[in-house]
Short mmCIF file of C-alpha atoms in Angstrom, two decimals:
data_model
loop_
_atom_site.label_atom_id
_atom_site.label_comp_id
_atom_site.label_asym_id
_atom_site.label_seq_id
_atom_site.Cartn_x
_atom_site.Cartn_y
_atom_site.Cartn_z
CA MET G 5 0.00 0.00 0.00
CA ALA G 6 2.85 2.39 0.75
CA ALA G 7 4.37 1.68 -2.66
CA SER G 8 1.17 2.50 -4.55
CA ALA G 9 0.81 5.71 -2.55
CA ARG G 10 4.33 6.71 -3.59
CA GLN G 11 3.51 5.99 -7.22
CA ARG G 12 0.49 8.30 -7.06
CA ARG G 13 2.59 10.92 -5.32
CA ALA G 14 5.28 10.82 -7.99
CA ALA G 15 2.70 11.29 -10.75
CA SER G 16 1.05 14.33 -9.14
CA PRO G 17 2.87 15.76 -6.12
CA THR G 18 0.48 18.58 -5.24
CA SER G 19 -2.76 18.29 -7.22
CA ARG G 20 -4.59 16.18 -4.63
CA CYS G 21 -4.10 18.77 -1.89
CA ALA G 22 -4.37 21.93 -3.93
CA THR G 23 -7.93 22.83 -3.02
CA ARG G 24 -8.29 21.32 0.43
CA SER G 25 -4.98 21.59 2.16
CA SER G 26 -5.69 24.29 4.73
CA CYS G 27 -8.98 24.66 6.45
CA SER G 28 -10.57 25.68 9.70
CA VAL G 29 -12.86 24.22 12.35
CA TRP G 30 -15.75 26.40 13.48
CA SER G 31 -18.48 26.16 16.09
CA ARG G 32 -21.25 27.62 13.97
CA PRO G 33 -24.68 25.99 13.69
CA PRO G 34 -26.94 26.20 10.67
CA GLY G 35 -28.22 29.77 10.46
CA CYS G 36 -24.81 31.49 10.75
CA SER G 37 -22.12 32.61 8.33
CA PHE G 38 -19.65 30.29 6.62
CA PRO G 39 -15.95 30.87 7.42
CA THR G 40 -14.81 32.02 3.98
CA ASN G 41 -13.57 35.22 5.61
CA GLU G 42 -10.84 33.18 7.34
CA GLY G 43 -9.39 31.73 4.16
CA GLY G 44 -10.54 28.15 4.68
CA THR G 45 -11.74 25.79 1.96
CA ALA G 46 -13.48 23.26 4.24
CA PHE G 47 -15.07 23.48 7.66
CA ALA G 48 -16.45 21.38 10.52
CA PRO G 49 -19.15 23.07 12.59
CA ARG G 50 -19.96 21.73 16.04
CA THR G 51 -23.70 22.12 16.15
CA PRO G 52 -23.95 21.96 19.99
CA PRO G 53 -21.25 22.46 22.62
CA ALA G 54 -18.87 19.53 22.18
CA GLN G 55 -18.57 18.82 25.91
CA GLY G 56 -22.18 17.91 26.69
CA TRP G 57 -25.23 15.92 25.61
CA TRP G 58 -27.90 17.81 23.73
CA ARG G 59 -31.43 17.45 22.48
CA PRO G 60 -31.88 16.33 18.87
CA LEU G 61 -31.60 19.29 16.53
CA ARG G 62 -34.72 19.93 14.46
CA LEU G 63 -34.12 21.88 11.26
CA ASP G 64 -36.75 24.08 9.73
CA GLU G 65 -36.92 23.12 6.05
CA ALA G 66 -36.61 26.72 4.87
CA VAL G 67 -33.49 27.18 7.02
CA ARG G 68 -32.04 23.92 5.72
CA GLN G 69 -32.57 24.92 2.09
CA THR G 70 -31.03 28.34 2.70
CA TYR G 71 -28.07 26.69 4.41
CA LEU G 72 -27.50 24.37 1.46
CA GLU G 73 -27.77 27.22 -1.05
CA LYS G 74 -25.31 29.39 0.86
CA TYR G 75 -22.91 26.51 1.36
CA ALA G 76 -22.95 25.86 -2.38
CA ALA G 77 -22.29 29.56 -3.04
CA SER G 78 -19.49 29.83 -0.46
CA GLY G 79 -16.85 28.01 -2.48
CA LEU G 80 -16.13 25.64 0.43
CA ARG G 81 -15.30 22.10 -0.66
CA GLY G 82 -15.58 20.06 2.50
CA HIS G 83 -18.14 19.87 5.29
CA TYR G 84 -17.81 17.74 8.42
CA LEU G 85 -19.67 17.44 11.72
CA HIS G 86 -17.86 16.71 14.99
CA ALA G 87 -19.77 14.68 17.56
CA VAL G 88 -19.82 15.44 21.29
CA TYR G 89 -16.93 14.20 23.40
CA LEU G 90 -19.13 12.20 25.80
CA ILE G 91 -19.73 9.44 23.25
CA ASN G 92 -18.20 6.14 24.36
CA LEU G 93 -18.72 3.03 22.25
CA ALA G 94 -16.29 1.08 24.43
CA THR G 95 -18.16 1.62 27.69
CA PRO G 96 -19.18 -1.42 29.76
CA THR G 97 -22.31 0.54 30.78
CA GLU G 98 -25.34 -0.32 28.63
CA GLN G 99 -27.09 3.01 29.20
CA LEU G 100 -24.10 5.05 28.04
CA LEU G 101 -23.62 2.74 25.06
CA ARG G 102 -27.23 3.21 23.92
CA GLN G 103 -26.99 6.96 24.45
CA SER G 104 -23.77 7.08 22.43
CA ILE G 105 -25.27 5.07 19.56
CA GLY G 106 -28.37 7.26 19.55
CA SER G 107 -26.28 10.42 19.45
CA LEU G 108 -24.21 9.21 16.50
CA VAL G 109 -27.33 8.08 14.64
CA HIS G 110 -28.69 11.60 15.00
CA TYR G 111 -25.42 13.13 13.79
CA MET G 112 -25.50 10.89 10.72
CA GLN G 113 -29.12 11.89 10.06
CA LEU G 114 -28.16 15.53 10.41
CA ALA G 115 -25.22 14.99 8.06
CA GLU G 116 -27.62 13.55 5.49
CA LEU G 117 -29.88 16.60 5.76
CA LEU G 118 -26.93 19.00 5.38
CA ASN G 119 -25.04 17.04 2.71
CA ALA G 120 -22.04 16.76 5.05
CA ASP G 121 -19.13 14.56 4.03
CA GLY G 122 -18.65 12.89 7.39
CA VAL G 123 -19.21 12.71 11.15
CA VAL G 124 -16.03 12.69 13.27
CA PHE G 125 -16.17 11.08 16.72
CA HIS G 126 -13.91 9.81 19.48
CA PRO G 127 -14.67 6.14 20.26
CA GLY G 128 -14.09 6.58 24.01
CA SER G 129 -12.48 4.55 26.78
CA HIS G 130 -12.74 0.91 27.78
CA LEU G 131 -12.58 1.95 31.48
CA GLY G 132 -10.37 -0.98 32.40
CA ALA G 133 -12.15 -3.67 30.38
CA GLY G 134 -9.35 -3.72 27.80
CA PHE G 135 -9.32 -2.97 24.08
CA ASP G 136 -9.67 -6.61 23.01
CA GLY G 137 -12.65 -7.07 25.32
CA MET G 138 -14.54 -4.11 23.83
CA LEU G 139 -13.55 -4.38 20.14
CA GLU G 140 -16.57 -6.38 18.98
CA GLN G 141 -18.92 -4.14 20.96
CA MET G 142 -17.49 -1.05 19.24
CA ALA G 143 -17.67 -2.66 15.81
CA GLY G 144 -21.22 -3.84 16.42
CA ALA G 145 -22.28 -0.38 17.58
CA MET G 146 -20.81 1.23 14.47
CA ARG G 147 -22.52 -1.30 12.21
CA GLU G 148 -25.82 -0.58 13.97
CA ILE G 149 -25.37 3.16 13.40
CA LEU G 150 -24.65 2.66 9.69
CA ASP G 151 -27.59 0.25 9.30
CA THR G 152 -29.95 2.75 10.96
CA VAL G 153 -29.04 5.50 8.47
CA PRO G 154 -28.45 3.53 5.24
CA ARG G 155 -29.00 6.51 2.91
CA SER G 156 -26.64 8.96 4.59
CA PRO G 157 -23.76 9.81 2.22
CA ALA G 158 -21.59 10.81 5.18
CA LYS G 159 -18.76 8.63 6.42
CA LEU G 160 -18.52 7.64 10.07
CA ILE G 161 -15.01 8.86 10.88
CA VAL G 162 -13.09 7.52 13.88
CA GLU G 163 -10.72 9.86 15.70
CA ASN G 164 -9.22 9.55 19.14
CA SER G 165 -7.59 11.59 21.86
CA ALA G 166 -4.05 11.04 23.09
CA GLY G 167 -3.47 7.62 24.63
CA SER G 168 -4.37 7.92 28.30
CA GLY G 169 -7.14 6.76 30.63
CA GLY G 170 -7.87 3.47 28.85
CA CYS G 171 -8.62 5.18 25.53
CA VAL G 172 -9.29 3.02 22.49
CA GLY G 173 -7.79 3.67 19.08
CA CYS G 174 -4.87 5.53 20.65
CA ASN G 175 -2.37 3.97 18.24
CA PHE G 176 -2.44 3.07 14.56
CA GLY G 177 -2.78 -0.64 15.28
CA GLN G 178 -5.97 -0.17 17.30
CA LEU G 179 -7.45 2.21 14.72
CA GLY G 180 -6.81 -0.34 12.01
CA ARG G 181 -8.42 -3.12 14.00
CA ILE G 182 -11.53 -1.01 14.66
CA VAL G 183 -12.17 -0.17 11.00
CA ALA G 184 -11.35 -3.74 9.91
CA ALA G 185 -13.81 -5.16 12.44
CA VAL G 186 -16.63 -2.92 11.16
CA ASP G 187 -15.77 -3.90 7.57
CA SER G 188 -17.64 -1.09 5.80
CA ASP G 189 -16.49 1.36 3.14
CA ARG G 190 -18.60 3.98 4.97
CA VAL G 191 -16.07 4.05 7.83
CA GLY G 192 -12.97 6.23 7.75
CA VAL G 193 -10.23 7.52 10.01
CA CYS G 194 -9.30 11.05 11.05
CA LEU G 195 -5.57 11.44 11.69
CA ASP G 196 -4.70 14.18 14.16
CA THR G 197 -1.06 15.28 13.91
CA GLN G 198 -0.98 16.10 17.63
CA GLN G 199 -3.23 13.48 19.23
CA HIS G 200 -2.81 10.37 17.09
CA MET G 201 0.75 11.03 16.11
CA PHE G 202 3.02 13.24 18.18
CA ALA G 203 1.42 12.85 21.62
CA SER G 204 1.18 9.09 21.04
CA GLY G 205 4.89 8.79 20.30
CA TYR G 206 5.01 8.96 16.49
CA ASP G 207 7.73 11.49 15.66
CA VAL G 208 7.50 13.51 12.43
CA ARG G 209 10.22 16.13 12.92
CA THR G 210 12.65 14.71 10.35
CA ARG G 211 12.14 13.29 6.87
CA ASP G 212 13.10 9.77 7.97
CA GLN G 213 10.67 9.97 10.91
CA VAL G 214 7.82 11.09 8.64
CA THR G 215 8.55 8.20 6.28
CA ALA G 216 8.62 5.67 9.13
CA THR G 217 5.46 7.04 10.78
CA LEU G 218 3.41 7.09 7.58
CA ASP G 219 4.73 3.67 6.56
CA ARG G 220 3.35 2.38 9.85
CA PHE G 221 0.00 4.11 9.28
CA GLY G 222 -0.20 2.54 5.82
CA GLU G 223 0.52 -0.91 7.22
CA ASP G 224 -1.76 -0.71 10.26
CA VAL G 225 -4.69 1.34 8.91
CA GLY G 226 -4.28 1.96 5.17
CA PHE G 227 -4.44 5.24 3.30
CA ASP G 228 -7.66 4.13 1.62
CA ARG G 229 -9.28 4.57 5.07
CA LEU G 230 -7.94 8.08 5.63
CA ALA G 231 -10.82 10.57 5.39
CA LEU G 232 -9.47 13.66 7.12
CA VAL G 233 -6.41 15.22 8.78
CA HIS G 234 -6.61 17.44 11.85
CA ALA G 235 -3.48 19.61 11.65
CA ASN G 236 -2.36 20.81 15.07
CA ASP G 237 1.00 21.53 16.66
CA SER G 238 1.61 20.24 20.20
CA ARG G 239 2.05 22.11 23.46
CA LYS G 240 3.37 18.91 25.06
CA PRO G 241 6.48 16.85 24.22
CA LEU G 242 6.64 13.71 22.12
CA GLY G 243 4.84 10.74 23.67
CA SER G 244 3.20 12.80 26.41
CA ASN G 245 -0.23 11.18 25.86
CA VAL G 246 -1.71 14.62 26.53
CA ASP G 247 -4.07 16.37 24.10
CA ARG G 248 -2.94 20.02 24.02
CA HIS G 249 -2.95 21.87 20.71
CA ALA G 250 -0.60 24.69 19.76
CA ASN G 251 -0.64 27.06 16.80
CA ILE G 252 1.00 25.76 13.62
CA GLY G 253 4.80 25.99 14.00
CA GLU G 254 4.70 27.28 17.58
CA GLY G 255 4.73 23.98 19.45
CA GLU G 256 6.98 20.99 20.04
CA MET G 257 6.48 19.68 16.50
CA GLY G 258 7.63 22.86 14.75
CA ILE G 259 6.89 24.19 11.28
CA ASP G 260 9.23 21.77 9.48
CA ALA G 261 7.11 18.80 10.58
CA PHE G 262 4.14 20.09 8.59
CA ARG G 263 6.27 20.91 5.57
CA LEU G 264 7.74 17.39 5.62
CA LEU G 265 4.29 15.81 5.94
CA PHE G 266 3.11 17.66 2.84
CA GLU G 267 6.30 16.84 0.97
CA ASP G 268 5.81 13.13 1.68
CA GLY G 269 2.48 13.44 -0.11
CA ARG G 270 0.56 10.50 1.32
CA LEU G 271 -1.77 12.72 3.34
CA ASN G 272 -2.41 15.20 0.56
CA GLY G 273 -5.53 13.61 -0.92
CA VAL G 274 -7.87 14.54 1.95
CA PRO G 275 -8.96 17.80 3.62
CA TRP G 276 -6.79 19.23 6.40
CA LEU G 277 -8.65 20.97 9.24
CA ILE G 278 -7.02 23.01 12.00
CA GLU G 279 -8.16 23.11 15.64
CA VAL G 280 -5.58 25.53 17.01
CA PRO G 281 -6.01 28.23 19.68
CA GLY G 282 -5.29 31.04 17.22
CA GLU G 283 -3.05 34.08 17.56
CA GLU G 284 -5.63 35.90 19.67
CA HIS G 285 -6.85 32.72 21.41
CA ARG G 286 -10.15 32.88 19.58
CA GLY G 287 -9.73 29.71 17.55
CA PRO G 288 -8.49 28.99 14.01
CA ASP G 289 -7.48 32.10 12.09
CA LEU G 290 -6.04 33.24 8.78
CA ASP G 291 -2.46 33.36 10.11
CA ASN G 292 -2.51 29.65 10.97
CA ILE G 293 -4.24 28.73 7.72
CA ASN G 294 -1.62 30.59 5.69
CA ARG G 295 1.23 28.98 7.61
CA LEU G 296 -0.19 25.59 6.70
CA ARG G 297 -0.71 26.66 3.09
CA ALA G 298 2.92 27.78 2.91
CA CYS G 299 4.01 24.33 4.14
CA ALA G 300 2.00 22.83 1.29
CA GLY G 301 3.61 25.17 -1.24
CA LEU G 302 0.35 27.07 -1.78
CA PRO G 303 -0.10 30.85 -1.95
CA ALA G 304 -1.46 32.76 1.03
CA ARG G 305 -5.16 33.55 1.05
CA ALA G 306 -6.45 37.04 1.68
CA VAL G 307 -9.47 37.84 3.85
CA ALA G 308 -12.67 37.44 1.88
CA GLU G 309 -16.28 38.34 2.55
CA SER G 310 -18.21 35.81 4.56
CA VAL G 311 -21.32 34.18 3.13
CA ALA G 312 -24.12 34.62 5.63
CA VAL G 313 -27.13 32.38 6.03
CA ARG G 314 -30.17 34.44 6.96
#
């Protein structure tokens, strides 16, 4: 798989990332403006606060249609939803499992209504039961979610936090086993440069380290499963197992790590979203987007008018 990825890279080193390589994550529900004023080309709104459970969102049809029209007019080329952090498909508690499944079903239904490309979620923690003991439960829960929303075009995208507290999917091997156990082409993986990689001990600060890390990802997960990259620098050192994002180039990874990841090319065929604190600590901003674009060899973007949904 790594060899075929290199062949594709040699044939077209930048074309697969040219329109989606630097993007931003926003917490804007339907009814607000799209983030074209920040220079992004894709976005991932969090419809409720990500830290809590919430009532199912009911969309007025007129609002939904206006949202879709404005999204089409915005020039954005990627649209993802991020599920709440309380979801836990590895829990030994039946009530939390059913609540987690129900929440993800609703997100997938919402993604269908909004023509979103995918729903990103963290699979949770086994709480001492062990990864092997909870693998089939997680796979069965994900199959149930997909079976409940068979018409949704969105992918169910597995992401995970840094490897602490009994988390599942905290290394490439576990991620690969999760998606293999579900065995559906509607399942993908989100690779976070800080959480999945650097904080979990995968170094990417030199060319050889990037090659070795992505070789391992290709072997354990497969680039055909990669749906999305979350591009974040790290406030904590390599292998810390702590999820703390820094602005692009200002953390322990450094700017060269992102340049080398783009130069390798194997991550360039999917959207890159940033979840950084921002220069003014107000979230993703144009400065961080343009730093990432520079690493990809793309020109800086100027501030544009936002496209408001009213």
